[in-house]
Structure formats: C-alpha cells, structure tokens
PDB file of C-alpha atoms in Angstrom:
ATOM      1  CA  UNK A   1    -111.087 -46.569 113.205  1.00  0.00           C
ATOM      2  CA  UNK A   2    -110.462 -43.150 112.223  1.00  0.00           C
ATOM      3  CA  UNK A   3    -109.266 -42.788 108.490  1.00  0.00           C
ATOM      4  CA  UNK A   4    -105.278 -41.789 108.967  1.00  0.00           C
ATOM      5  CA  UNK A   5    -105.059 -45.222 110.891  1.00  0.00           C
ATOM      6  CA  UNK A   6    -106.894 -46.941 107.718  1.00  0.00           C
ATOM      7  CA  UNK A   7    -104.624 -44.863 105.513  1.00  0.00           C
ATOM      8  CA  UNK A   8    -101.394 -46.465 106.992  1.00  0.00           C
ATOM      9  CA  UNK A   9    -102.389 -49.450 106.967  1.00  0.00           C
ATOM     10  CA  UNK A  10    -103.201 -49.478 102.853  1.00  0.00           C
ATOM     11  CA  UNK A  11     -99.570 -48.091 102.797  1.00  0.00           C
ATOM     12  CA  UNK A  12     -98.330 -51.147 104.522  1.00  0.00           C
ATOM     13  CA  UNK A  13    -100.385 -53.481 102.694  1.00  0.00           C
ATOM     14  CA  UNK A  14     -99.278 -51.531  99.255  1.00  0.00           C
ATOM     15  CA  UNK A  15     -95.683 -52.280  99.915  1.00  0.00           C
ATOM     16  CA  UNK A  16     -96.636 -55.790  98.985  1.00  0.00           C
ATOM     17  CA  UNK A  17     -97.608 -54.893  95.656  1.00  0.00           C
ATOM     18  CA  UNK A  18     -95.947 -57.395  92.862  1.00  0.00           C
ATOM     19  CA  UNK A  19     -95.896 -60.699  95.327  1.00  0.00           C
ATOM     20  CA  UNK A  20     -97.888 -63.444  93.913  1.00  0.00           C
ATOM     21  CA  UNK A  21     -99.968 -65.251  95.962  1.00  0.00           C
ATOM     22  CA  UNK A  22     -98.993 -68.808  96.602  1.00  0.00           C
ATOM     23  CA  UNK A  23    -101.605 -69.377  99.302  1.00  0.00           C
ATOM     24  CA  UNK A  24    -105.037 -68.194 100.368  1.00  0.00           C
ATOM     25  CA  UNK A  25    -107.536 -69.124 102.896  1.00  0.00           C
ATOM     26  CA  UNK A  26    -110.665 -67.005 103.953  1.00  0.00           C
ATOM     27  CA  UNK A  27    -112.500 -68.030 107.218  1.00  0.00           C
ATOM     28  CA  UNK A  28    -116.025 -66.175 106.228  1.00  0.00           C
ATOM     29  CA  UNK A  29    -118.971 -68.350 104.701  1.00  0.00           C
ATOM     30  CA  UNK A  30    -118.814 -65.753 101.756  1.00  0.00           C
ATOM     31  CA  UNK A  31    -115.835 -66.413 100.662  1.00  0.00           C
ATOM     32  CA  UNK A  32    -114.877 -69.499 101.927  1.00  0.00           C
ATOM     33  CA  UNK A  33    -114.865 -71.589  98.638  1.00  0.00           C
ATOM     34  CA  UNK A  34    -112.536 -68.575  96.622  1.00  0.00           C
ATOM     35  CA  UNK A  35    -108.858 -69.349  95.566  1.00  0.00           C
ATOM     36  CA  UNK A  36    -106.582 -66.366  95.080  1.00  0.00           C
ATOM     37  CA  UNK A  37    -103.123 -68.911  94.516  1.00  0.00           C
ATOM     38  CA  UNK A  38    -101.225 -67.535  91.639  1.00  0.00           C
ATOM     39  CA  UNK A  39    -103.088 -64.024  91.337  1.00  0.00           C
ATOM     40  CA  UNK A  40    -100.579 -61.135  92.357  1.00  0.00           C
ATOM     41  CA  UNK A  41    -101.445 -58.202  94.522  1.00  0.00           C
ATOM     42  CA  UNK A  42    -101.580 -55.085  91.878  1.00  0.00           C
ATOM     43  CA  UNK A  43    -102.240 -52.112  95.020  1.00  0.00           C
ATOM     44  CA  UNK A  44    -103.968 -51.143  98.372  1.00  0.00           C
ATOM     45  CA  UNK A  45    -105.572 -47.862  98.211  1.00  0.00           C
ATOM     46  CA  UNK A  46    -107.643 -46.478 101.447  1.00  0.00           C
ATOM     47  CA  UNK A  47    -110.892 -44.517 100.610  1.00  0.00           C
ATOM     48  CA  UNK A  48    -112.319 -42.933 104.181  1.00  0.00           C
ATOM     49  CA  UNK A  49    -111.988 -45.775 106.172  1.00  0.00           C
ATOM     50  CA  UNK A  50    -112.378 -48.561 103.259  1.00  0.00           C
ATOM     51  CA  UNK A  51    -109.510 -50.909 102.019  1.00  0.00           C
ATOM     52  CA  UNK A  52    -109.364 -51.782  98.388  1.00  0.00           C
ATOM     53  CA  UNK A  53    -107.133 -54.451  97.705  1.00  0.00           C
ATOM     54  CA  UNK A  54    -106.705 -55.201  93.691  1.00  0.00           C
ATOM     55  CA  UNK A  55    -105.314 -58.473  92.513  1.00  0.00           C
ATOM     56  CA  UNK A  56    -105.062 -59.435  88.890  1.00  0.00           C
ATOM     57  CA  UNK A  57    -107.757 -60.144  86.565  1.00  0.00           C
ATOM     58  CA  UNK A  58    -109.753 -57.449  87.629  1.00  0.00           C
ATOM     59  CA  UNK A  59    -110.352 -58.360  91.256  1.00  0.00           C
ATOM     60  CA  UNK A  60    -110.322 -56.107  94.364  1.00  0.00           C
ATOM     61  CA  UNK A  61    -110.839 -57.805  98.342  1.00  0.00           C
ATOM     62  CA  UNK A  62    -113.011 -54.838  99.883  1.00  0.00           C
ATOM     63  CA  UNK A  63    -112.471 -54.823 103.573  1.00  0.00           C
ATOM     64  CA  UNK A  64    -113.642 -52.315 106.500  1.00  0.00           C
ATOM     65  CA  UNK A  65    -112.060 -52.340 109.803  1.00  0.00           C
ATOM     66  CA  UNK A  66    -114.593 -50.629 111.677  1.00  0.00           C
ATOM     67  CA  UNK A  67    -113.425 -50.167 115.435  1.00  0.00           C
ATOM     68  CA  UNK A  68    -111.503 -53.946 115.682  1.00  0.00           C
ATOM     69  CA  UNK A  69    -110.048 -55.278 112.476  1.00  0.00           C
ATOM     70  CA  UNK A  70    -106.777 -55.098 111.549  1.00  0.00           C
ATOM     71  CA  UNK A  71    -104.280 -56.791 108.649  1.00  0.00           C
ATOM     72  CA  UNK A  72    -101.104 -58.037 110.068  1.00  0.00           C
ATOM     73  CA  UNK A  73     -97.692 -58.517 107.908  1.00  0.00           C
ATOM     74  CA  UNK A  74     -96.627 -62.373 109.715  1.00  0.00           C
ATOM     75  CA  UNK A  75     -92.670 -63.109 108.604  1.00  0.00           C
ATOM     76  CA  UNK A  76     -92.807 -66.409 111.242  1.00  0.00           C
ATOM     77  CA  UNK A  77     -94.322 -69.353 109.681  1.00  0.00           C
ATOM     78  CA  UNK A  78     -94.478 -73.110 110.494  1.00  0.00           C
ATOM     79  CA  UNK A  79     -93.263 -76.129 108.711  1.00  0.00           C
ATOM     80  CA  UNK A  80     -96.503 -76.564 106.759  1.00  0.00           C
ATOM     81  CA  UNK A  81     -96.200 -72.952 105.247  1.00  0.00           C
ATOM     82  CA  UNK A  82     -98.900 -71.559 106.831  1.00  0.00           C
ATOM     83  CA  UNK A  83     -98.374 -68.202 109.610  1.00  0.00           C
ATOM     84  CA  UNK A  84     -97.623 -68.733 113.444  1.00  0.00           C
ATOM     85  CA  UNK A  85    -100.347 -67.115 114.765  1.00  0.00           C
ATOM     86  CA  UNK A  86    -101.910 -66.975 118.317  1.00  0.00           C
ATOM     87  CA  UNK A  87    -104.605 -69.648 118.873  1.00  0.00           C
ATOM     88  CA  UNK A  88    -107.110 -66.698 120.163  1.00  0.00           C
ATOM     89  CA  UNK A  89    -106.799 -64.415 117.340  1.00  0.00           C
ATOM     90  CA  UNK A  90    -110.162 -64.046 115.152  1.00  0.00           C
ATOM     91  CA  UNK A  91    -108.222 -64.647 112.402  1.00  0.00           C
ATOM     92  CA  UNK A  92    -110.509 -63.860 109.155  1.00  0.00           C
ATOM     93  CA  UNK A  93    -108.406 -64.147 105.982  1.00  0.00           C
ATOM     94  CA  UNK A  94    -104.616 -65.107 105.315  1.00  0.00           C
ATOM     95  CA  UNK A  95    -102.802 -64.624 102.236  1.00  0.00           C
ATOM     96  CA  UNK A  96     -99.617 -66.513 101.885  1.00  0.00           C
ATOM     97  CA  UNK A  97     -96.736 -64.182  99.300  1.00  0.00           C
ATOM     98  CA  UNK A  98     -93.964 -65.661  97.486  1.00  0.00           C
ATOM     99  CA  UNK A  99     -92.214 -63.209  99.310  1.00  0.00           C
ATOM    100  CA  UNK A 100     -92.140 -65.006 102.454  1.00  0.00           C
ATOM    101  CA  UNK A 101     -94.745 -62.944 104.253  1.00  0.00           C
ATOM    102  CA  UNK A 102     -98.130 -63.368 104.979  1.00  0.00           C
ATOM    103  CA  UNK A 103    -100.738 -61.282 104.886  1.00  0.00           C
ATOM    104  CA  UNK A 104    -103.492 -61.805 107.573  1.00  0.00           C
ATOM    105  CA  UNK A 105    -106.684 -60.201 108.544  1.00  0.00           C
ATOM    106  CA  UNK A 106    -107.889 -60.690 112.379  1.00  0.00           C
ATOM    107  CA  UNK A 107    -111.582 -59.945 113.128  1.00  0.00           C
ATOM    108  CA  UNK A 108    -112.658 -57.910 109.636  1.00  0.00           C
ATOM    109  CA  UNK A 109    -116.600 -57.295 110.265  1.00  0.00           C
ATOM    110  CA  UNK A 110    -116.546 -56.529 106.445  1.00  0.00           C
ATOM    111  CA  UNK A 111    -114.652 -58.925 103.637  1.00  0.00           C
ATOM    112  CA  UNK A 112    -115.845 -59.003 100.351  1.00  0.00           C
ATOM    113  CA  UNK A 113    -114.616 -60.132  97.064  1.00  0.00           C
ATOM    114  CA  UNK A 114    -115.928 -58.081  93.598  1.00  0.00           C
ATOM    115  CA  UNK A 115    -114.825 -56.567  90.236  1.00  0.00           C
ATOM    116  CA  UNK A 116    -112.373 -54.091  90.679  1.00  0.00           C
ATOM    117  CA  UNK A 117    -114.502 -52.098  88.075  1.00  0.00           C
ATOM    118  CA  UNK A 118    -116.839 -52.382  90.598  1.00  0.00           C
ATOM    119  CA  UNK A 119    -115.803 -50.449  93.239  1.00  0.00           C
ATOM    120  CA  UNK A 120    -117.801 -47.777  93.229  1.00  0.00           C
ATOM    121  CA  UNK A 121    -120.334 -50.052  94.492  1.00  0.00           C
ATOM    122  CA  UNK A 122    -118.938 -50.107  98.368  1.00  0.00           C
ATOM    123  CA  UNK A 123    -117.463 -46.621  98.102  1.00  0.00           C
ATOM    124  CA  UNK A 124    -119.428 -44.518  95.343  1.00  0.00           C
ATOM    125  CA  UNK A 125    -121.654 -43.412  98.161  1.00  0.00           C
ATOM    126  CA  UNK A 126    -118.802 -42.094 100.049  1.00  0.00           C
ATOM    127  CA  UNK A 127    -117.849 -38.611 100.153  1.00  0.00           C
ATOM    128  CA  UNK A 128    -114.503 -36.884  99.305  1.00  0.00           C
ATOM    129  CA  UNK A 129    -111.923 -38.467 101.260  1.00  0.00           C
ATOM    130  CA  UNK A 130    -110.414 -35.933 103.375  1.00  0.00           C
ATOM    131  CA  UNK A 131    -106.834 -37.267 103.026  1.00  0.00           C
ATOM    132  CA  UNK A 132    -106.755 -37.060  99.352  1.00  0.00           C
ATOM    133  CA  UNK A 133    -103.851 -34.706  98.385  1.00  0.00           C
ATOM    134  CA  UNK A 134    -102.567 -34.129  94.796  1.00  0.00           C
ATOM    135  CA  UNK A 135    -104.249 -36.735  92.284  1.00  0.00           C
ATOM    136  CA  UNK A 136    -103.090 -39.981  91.006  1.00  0.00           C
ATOM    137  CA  UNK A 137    -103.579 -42.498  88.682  1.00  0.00           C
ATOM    138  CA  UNK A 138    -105.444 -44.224  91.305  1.00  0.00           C
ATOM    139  CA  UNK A 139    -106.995 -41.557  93.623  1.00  0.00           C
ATOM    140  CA  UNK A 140    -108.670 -38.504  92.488  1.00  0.00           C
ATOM    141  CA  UNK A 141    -107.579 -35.023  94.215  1.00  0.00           C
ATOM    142  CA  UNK A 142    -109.554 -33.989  97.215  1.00  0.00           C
ATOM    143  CA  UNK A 143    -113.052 -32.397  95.577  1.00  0.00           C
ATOM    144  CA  UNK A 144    -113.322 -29.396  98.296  1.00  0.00           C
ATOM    145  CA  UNK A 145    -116.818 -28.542  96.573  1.00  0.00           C
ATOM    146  CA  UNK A 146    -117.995 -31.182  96.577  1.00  0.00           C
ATOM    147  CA  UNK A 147    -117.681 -31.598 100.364  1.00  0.00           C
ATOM    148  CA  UNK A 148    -118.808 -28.575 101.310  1.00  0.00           C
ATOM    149  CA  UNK A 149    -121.931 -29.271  99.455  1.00  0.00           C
ATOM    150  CA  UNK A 150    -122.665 -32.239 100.833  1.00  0.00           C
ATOM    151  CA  UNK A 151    -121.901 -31.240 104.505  1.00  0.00           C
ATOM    152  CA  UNK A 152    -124.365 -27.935 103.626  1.00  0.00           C
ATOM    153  CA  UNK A 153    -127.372 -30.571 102.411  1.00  0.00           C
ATOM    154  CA  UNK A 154    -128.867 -31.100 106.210  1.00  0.00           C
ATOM    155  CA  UNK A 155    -128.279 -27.289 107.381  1.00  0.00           C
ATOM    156  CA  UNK A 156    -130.133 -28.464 111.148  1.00  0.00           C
ATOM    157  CA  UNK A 157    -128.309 -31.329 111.422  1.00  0.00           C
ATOM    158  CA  UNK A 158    -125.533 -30.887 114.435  1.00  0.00           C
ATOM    159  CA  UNK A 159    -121.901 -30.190 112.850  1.00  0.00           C
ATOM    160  CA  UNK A 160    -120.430 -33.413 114.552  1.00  0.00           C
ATOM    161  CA  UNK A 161    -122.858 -35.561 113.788  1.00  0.00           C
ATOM    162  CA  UNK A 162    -122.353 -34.490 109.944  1.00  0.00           C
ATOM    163  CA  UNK A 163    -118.741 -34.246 109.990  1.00  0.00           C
ATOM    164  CA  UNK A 164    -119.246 -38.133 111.381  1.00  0.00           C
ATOM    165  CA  UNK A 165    -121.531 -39.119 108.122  1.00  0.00           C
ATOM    166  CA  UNK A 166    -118.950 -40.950 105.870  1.00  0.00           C
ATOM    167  CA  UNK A 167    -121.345 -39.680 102.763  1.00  0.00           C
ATOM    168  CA  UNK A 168    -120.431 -36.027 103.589  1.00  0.00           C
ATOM    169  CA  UNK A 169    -116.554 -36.026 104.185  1.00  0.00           C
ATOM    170  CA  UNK A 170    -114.878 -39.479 104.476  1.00  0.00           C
ATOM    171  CA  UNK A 171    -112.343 -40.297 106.830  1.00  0.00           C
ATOM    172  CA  UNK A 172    -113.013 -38.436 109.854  1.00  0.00           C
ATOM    173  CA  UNK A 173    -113.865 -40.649 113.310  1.00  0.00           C
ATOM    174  CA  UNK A 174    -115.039 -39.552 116.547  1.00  0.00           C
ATOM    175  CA  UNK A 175    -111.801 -38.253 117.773  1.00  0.00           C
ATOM    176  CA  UNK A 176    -111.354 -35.624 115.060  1.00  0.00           C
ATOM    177  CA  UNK A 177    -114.715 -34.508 114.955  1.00  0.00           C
ATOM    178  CA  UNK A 178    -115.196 -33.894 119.072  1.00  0.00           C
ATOM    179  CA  UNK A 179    -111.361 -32.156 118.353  1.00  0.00           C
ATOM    180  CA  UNK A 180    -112.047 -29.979 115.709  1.00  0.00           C
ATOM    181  CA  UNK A 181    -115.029 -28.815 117.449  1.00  0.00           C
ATOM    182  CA  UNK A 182    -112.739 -27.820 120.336  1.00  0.00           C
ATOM    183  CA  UNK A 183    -110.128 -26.124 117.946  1.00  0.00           C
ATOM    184  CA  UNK A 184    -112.943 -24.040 116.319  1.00  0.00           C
ATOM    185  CA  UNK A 185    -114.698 -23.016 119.289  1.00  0.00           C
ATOM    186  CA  UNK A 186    -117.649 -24.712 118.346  1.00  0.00           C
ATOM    187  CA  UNK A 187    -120.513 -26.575 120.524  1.00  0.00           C
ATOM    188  CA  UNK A 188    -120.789 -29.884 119.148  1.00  0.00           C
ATOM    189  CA  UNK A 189    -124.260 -29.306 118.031  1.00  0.00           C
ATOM    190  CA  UNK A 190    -124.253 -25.969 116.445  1.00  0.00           C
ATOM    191  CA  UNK A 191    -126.399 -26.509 112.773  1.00  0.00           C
ATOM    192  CA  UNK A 192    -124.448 -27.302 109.713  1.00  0.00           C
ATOM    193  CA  UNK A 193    -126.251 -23.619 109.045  1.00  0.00           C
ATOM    194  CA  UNK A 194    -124.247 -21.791 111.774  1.00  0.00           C
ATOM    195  CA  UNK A 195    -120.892 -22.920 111.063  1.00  0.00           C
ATOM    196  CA  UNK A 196    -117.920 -21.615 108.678  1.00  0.00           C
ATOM    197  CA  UNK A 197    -117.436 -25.197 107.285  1.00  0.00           C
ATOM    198  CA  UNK A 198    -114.410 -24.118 105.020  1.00  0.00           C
ATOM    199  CA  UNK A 199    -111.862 -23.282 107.881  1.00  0.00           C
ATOM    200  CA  UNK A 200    -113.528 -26.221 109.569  1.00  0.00           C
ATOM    201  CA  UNK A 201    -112.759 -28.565 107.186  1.00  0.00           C
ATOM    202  CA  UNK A 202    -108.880 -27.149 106.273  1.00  0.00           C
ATOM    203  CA  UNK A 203    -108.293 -27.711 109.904  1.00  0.00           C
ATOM    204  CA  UNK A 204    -109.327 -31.147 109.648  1.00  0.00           C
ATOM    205  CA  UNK A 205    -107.888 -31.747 106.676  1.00  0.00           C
ATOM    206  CA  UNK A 206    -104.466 -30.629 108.056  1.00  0.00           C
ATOM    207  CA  UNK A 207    -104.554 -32.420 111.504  1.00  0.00           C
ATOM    208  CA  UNK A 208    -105.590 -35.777 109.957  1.00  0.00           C
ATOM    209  CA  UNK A 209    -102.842 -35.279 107.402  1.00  0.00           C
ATOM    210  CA  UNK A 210     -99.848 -33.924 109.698  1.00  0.00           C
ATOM    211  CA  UNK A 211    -100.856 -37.527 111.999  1.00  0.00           C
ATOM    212  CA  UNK A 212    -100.650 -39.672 108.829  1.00  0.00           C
ATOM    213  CA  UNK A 213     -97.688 -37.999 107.303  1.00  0.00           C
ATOM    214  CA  UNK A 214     -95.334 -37.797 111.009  1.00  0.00           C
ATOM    215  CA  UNK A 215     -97.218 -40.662 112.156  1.00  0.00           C
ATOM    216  CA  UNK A 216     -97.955 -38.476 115.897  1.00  0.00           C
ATOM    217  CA  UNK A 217    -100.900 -41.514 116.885  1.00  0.00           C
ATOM    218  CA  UNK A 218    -103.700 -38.942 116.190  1.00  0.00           C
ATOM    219  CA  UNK A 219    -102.090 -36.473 118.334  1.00  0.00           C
ATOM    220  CA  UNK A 220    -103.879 -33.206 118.663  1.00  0.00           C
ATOM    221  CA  UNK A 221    -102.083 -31.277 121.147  1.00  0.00           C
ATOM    222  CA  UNK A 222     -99.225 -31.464 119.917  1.00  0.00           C
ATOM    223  CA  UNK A 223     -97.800 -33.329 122.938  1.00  0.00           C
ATOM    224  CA  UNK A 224     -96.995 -37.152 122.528  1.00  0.00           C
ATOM    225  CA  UNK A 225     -97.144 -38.138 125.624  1.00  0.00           C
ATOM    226  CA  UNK A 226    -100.313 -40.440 126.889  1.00  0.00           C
ATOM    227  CA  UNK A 227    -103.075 -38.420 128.762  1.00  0.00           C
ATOM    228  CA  UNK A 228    -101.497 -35.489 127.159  1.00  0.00           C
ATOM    229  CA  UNK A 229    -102.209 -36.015 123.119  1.00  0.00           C
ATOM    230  CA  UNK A 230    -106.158 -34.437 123.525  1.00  0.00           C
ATOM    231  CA  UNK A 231    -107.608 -31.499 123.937  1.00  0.00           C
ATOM    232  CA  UNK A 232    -111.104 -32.855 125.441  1.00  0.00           C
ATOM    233  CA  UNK A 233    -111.477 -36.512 124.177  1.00  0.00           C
ATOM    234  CA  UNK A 234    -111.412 -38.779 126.763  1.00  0.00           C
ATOM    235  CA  UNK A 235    -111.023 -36.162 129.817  1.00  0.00           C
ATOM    236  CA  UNK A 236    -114.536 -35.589 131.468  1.00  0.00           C
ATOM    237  CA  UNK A 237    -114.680 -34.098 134.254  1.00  0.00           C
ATOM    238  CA  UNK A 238    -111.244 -33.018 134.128  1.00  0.00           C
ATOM    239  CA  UNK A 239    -109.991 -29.168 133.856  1.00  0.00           C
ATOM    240  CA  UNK A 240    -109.612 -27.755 130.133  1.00  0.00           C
ATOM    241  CA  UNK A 241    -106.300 -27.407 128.633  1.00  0.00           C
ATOM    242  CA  UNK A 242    -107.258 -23.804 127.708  1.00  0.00           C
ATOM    243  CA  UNK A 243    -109.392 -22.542 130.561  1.00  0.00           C
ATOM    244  CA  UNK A 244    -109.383 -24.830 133.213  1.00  0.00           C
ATOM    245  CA  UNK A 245    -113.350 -25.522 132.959  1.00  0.00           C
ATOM    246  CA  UNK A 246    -114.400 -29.361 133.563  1.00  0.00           C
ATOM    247  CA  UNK A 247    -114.551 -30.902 130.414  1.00  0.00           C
ATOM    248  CA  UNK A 248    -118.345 -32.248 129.773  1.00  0.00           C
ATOM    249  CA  UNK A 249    -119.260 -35.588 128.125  1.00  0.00           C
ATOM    250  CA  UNK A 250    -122.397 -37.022 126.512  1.00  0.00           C
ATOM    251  CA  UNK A 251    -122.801 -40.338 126.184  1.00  0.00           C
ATOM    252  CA  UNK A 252    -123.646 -42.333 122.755  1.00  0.00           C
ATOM    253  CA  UNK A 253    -127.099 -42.405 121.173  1.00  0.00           C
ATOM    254  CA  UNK A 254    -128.688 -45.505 121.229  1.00  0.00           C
ATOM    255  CA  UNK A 255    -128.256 -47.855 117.635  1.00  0.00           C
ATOM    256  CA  UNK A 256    -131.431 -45.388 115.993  1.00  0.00           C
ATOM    257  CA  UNK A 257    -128.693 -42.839 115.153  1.00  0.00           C
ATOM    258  CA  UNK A 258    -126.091 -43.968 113.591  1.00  0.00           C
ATOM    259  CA  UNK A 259    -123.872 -41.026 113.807  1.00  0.00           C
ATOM    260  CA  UNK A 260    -124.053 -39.680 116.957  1.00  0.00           C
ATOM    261  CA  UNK A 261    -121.318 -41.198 118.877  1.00  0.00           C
ATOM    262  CA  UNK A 262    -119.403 -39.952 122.490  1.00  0.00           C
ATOM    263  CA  UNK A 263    -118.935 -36.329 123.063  1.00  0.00           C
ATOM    264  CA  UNK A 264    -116.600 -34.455 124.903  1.00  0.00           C
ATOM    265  CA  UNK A 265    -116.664 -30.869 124.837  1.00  0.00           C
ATOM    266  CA  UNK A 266    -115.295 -27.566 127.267  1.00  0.00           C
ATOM    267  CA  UNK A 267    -118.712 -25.364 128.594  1.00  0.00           C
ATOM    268  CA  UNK A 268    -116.620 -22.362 128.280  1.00  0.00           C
ATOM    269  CA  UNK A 269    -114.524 -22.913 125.046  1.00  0.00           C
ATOM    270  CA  UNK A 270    -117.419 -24.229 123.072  1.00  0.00           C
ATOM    271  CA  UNK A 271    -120.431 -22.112 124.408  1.00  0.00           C
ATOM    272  CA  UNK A 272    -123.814 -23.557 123.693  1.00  0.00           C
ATOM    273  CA  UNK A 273    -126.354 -21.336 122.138  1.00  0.00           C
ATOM    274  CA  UNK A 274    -128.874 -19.583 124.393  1.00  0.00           C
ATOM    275  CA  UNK A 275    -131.515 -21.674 125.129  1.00  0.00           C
ATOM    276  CA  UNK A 276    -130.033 -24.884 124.278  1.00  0.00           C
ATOM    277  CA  UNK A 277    -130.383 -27.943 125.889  1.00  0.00           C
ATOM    278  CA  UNK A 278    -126.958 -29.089 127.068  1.00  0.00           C
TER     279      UNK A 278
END
C-alpha cells in the first residue's frame, strides 16, 4: 500500500480521537488476552506506510497494512453491540467507541501492542517520511538531508529499487517509484550515483502529496479516468503516452530481494545505458 493511501487512512482513524473504548476484541494469538475497555483513543499518526494508534496510559496499537489490510469505520451494529460485518471478512481487531462506531481491522499482517515511548522501535529504522510537511507536535518536518543521504549510501544500487527501501525515503510504493522514473526520464536501474536525487525526490514529494491532499486515487497523469491515471504502470505492451513506444515490463524478483518489485518503463523515454542489459 503506497504511503498517501496509509496517510488517509490515519486521518480517518484520527477523527476518532477522544472516544473511549467500551469494547475490544483482537483475533491474533498476540494479543488475544489484551483489554483496551475504558482506555480512549489519544491520535493516529501514519509514518511511511506504518499506523500508530495511541491510547491512554502510554499505549500505541502498531499496525502495517502491507498490500491487503485495511481499518474500516462500521456505524451498523447488532443487538449484542458488537459490528455487522460480513461472515468472510478476515476480520483481525475491532474496537467498539462510545461514539457508536466501531473501529475494525480486516486482514492486518502486522498488529502489535507496545509503549507509546516505544515507538521508535517499529519505525526508528525508517527513513524520512516523504509526506511530512511543516512540523508538529507529533510529526517532525520532512528531514530533506537526511534523505538524500541515505538514498546516496548504496551509490550502485538501481534508483527504484532504493527509492522502494522504506529505510531510505518512507512512503513511496511501487507505483510512484516506476512513475517518477518515467517523469524524470530515468531507466529504472540507473545507480543511485547517476541520478540528480534532489529534483527526484521534490517530484515525488509533490505527486504523493497533491494525491493525498485532492484525494486524485494516486493519479499521475493528471487524468481520472481508469486506464487513463498512469503514465507506464500497468500498460505493457501498450503505446507510450509521450512517444507512442510499447511500454516494457519486468517482472518481480524472486523473495531474495526484497525491493525489487514490477517494472514498467518506456525504451525510448527512459533510455538504458549503453551496454546494459535490458
């Protein structure tokens, strides 16, 4: 799940900020014996693609979506109190708010409970977190050195494959990694040494941020409509938007690296190097 999507959904989640919880049920081994009842929800901040959710007396439910998870707002519930949910729903975690509302997670891959001065044990690794504007009390501001320095610490590694490595830049999936590459002319693996990473990365920054803020469903091209919202993702074979040239595609790496994921990319636009294999 690509970081603006994760971002969102914190928002939603951080709208239910002051409701107490009167209810709580986890459906993981972990965390099946834990009791949040009377504890209120204090915030939902998003770092990269990581939920923290802090409840009082200094308690934060860590969650990561990965490519299936999701937390649902359920305003329908049954005469026992609990949410009317679909019987086929991997339904992971529900917490029921003296609002009314309940708050339910369906297939998490990654639910945890710790100290919410703790944290930076799931996301101290993490780099900056490209969606990180002005600071807050909560979220620091976006540490553009930082970045920079830690995308510049493999200089042969390919540029998607490092703008993919959450400990570099966090936030940015497949999709805006394959479309940046597009955007900047750039053959998906040019070295980290070849590339201008500081236009690189402001384009990211803005296209991420300009889908979160006007909520455009990770548009790229500007154009909403479906088959029409990419540049290259998702369209091998098919002719370029800018030259007409079939749009190539290479498939995942097997599970011994991590961060190479699908590529598309345009042969003409985004030229390999001579001698490259392509």
């Amino acid at each position: 799940m690509e970081g603006d999507a994760v971002h969102r959904c914190a928002a939603r989640l951080d709208a239910l900020s002051g409701a107490t919880v009167v209810r709580s049920d986890f459906r993981t081994p972990s965390l099946a014996t834990v009791d949040l009842a009377g504890r209120v929800l204090v915030a939902t901040r998003a770092h990269g693609k990581h939920l923290l959710t802090r409840v009082a007396g200094d308690l934060t439910l860590h969650s990561h979506l990965r490519m299936s998870g999701s937390w649902t707002v359920v305003r329908k519930h049954g005469d026992d109190g609990r949410p009317l949910l679909p019987r086929h729903l991997a339904v992971r975690a529900v917490l029921t708010l003296d609002t009314g509302v309940s708050l339910v997670g369906v297939d998490v891959p990654v639910l945890q409970l710790l100290r919410t001065r703790d944290e930076h044990r799931v996301v101290g690794h993490l780099g900056p977190d490209v969606l990180a504007g002005a600071p807050t009390a909560t979220q620091a501001a976006f540490d553009e050195e930082t970045a920079l320095a830690r995308l510049r610490r493999d200089p042969d590694r390919p540029i998607v494959e490092a703008l993919l490595d959450q400990r570099g830049v966090s936030g940015l999936g497949n999709l805006w990694a394959v479309e940046v590459c597009f955007l900047r002319g750039l053959w998906p693996w040019t070295p980290v040494r070849d590339v201008d990473l500081e236009p690189l990365l402001t384009l990211a920054r803005r296209m991420i941020r300009h889908s979160l803020e006007h909520g455009t469903g990770m548009t790229t091209t500007g154009v909403k409509r479906r088959g029409e919202n990419h540049w290259v993702t998702g369209r091998s074979n098919r002719p370029c938007r800018r030259c007409g040239t079939l749009v190539r595609f290479r498939p995942a790496a097997g599970s011994g690296a991590p961060y190479t994921r699908e590529v598309w990319w345009c042969p003409s636009c985004q030229p390999a190097p001579a001698g490259a294999h392509t």
